[in-house]
Short mmCIF file of C-alpha atoms in Angstrom, two decimals:
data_model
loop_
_atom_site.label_atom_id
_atom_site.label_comp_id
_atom_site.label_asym_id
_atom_site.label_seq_id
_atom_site.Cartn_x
_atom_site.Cartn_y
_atom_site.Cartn_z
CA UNK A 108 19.53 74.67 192.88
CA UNK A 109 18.82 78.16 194.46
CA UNK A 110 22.38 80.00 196.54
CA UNK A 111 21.19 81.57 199.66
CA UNK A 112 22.64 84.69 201.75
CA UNK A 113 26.08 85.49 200.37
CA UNK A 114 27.13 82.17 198.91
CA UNK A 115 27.85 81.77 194.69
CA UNK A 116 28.07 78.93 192.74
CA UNK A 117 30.45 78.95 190.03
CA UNK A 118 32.01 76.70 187.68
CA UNK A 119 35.57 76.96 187.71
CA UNK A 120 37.19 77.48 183.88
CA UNK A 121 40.42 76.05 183.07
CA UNK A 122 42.55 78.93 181.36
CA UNK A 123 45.86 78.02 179.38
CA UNK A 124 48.16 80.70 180.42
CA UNK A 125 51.18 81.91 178.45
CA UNK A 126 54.30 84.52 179.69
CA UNK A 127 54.70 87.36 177.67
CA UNK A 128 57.90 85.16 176.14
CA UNK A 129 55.30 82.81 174.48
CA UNK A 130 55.90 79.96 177.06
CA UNK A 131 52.81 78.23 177.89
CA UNK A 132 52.03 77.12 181.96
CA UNK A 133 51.39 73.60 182.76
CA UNK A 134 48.09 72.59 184.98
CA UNK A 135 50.83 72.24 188.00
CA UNK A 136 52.10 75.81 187.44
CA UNK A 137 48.53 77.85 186.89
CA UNK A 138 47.24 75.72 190.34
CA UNK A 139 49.99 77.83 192.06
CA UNK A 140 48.37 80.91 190.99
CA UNK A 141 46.30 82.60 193.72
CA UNK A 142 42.89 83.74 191.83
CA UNK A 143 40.72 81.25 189.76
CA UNK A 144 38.25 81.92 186.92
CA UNK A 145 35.23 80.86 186.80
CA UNK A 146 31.43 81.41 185.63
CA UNK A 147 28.75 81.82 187.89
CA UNK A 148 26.28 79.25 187.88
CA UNK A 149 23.39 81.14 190.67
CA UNK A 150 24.11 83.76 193.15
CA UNK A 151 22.51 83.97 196.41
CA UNK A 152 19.81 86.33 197.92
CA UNK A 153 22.15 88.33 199.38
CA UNK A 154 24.73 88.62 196.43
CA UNK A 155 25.21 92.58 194.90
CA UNK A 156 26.18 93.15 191.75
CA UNK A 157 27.12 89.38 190.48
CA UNK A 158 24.82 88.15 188.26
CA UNK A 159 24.23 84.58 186.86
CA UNK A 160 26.38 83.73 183.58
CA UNK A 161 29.19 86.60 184.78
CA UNK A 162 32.70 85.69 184.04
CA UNK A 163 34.62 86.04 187.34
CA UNK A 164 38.30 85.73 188.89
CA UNK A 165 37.79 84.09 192.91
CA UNK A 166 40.21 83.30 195.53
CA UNK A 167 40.70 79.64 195.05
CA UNK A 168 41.75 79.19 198.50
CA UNK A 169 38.27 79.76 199.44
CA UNK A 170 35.11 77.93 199.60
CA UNK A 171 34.62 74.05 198.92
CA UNK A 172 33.72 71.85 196.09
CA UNK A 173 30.88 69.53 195.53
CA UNK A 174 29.56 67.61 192.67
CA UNK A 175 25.52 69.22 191.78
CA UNK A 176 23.98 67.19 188.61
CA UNK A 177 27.40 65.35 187.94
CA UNK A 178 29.19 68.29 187.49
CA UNK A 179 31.86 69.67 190.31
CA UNK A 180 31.17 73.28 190.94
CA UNK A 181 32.89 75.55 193.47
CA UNK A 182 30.80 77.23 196.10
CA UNK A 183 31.81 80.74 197.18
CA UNK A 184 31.51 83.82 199.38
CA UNK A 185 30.85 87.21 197.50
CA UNK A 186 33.89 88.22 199.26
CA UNK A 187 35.93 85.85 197.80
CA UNK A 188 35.12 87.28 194.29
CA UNK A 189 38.30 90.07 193.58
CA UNK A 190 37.12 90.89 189.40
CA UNK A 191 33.94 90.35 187.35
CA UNK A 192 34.64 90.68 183.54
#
């Protein structure tokens, strides 16, 4: 599976998140959150500075899903990417 133009493929990570208090979020809560992790799968041709395996935080109002190889991965702009760890 090759991206092409400005399009990424990540898989989105599930991240446990706890307040400052200790109190852990539920799935429900975290869903609310704007910005998704994620790990890049393949970046396209036109991608800058995003490279394969990069840890990432994405708009997750953007793009679409789709299953590739039995697994669901998200498929994103490079605009849509706001932090690479």
């Amino acid at each position: 599976m090759q991206a092409i133009g400005t399009y990424i493929i990540i898989r989105p990570i599930d991240e446990e998140v706890t307040t400052k208090s200790g109190l852990l979020l539920s799935g429900e809560e975290t869903s609310k959150m704007r910005y998704r992790k994620g790990e890049v799968l393949n970046v396209g041709t036109d991608v800058d500075m995003i490279k394969k395996k990069d840890i990432i935080y994405y708009d997750q109002q953007s793009g679409h899903t789709m299953l590739l190889d039995n697994e669901v991965v998200a498929i994103i702009r490079q605009m849509n990417v706001v932090v690479v760890l």
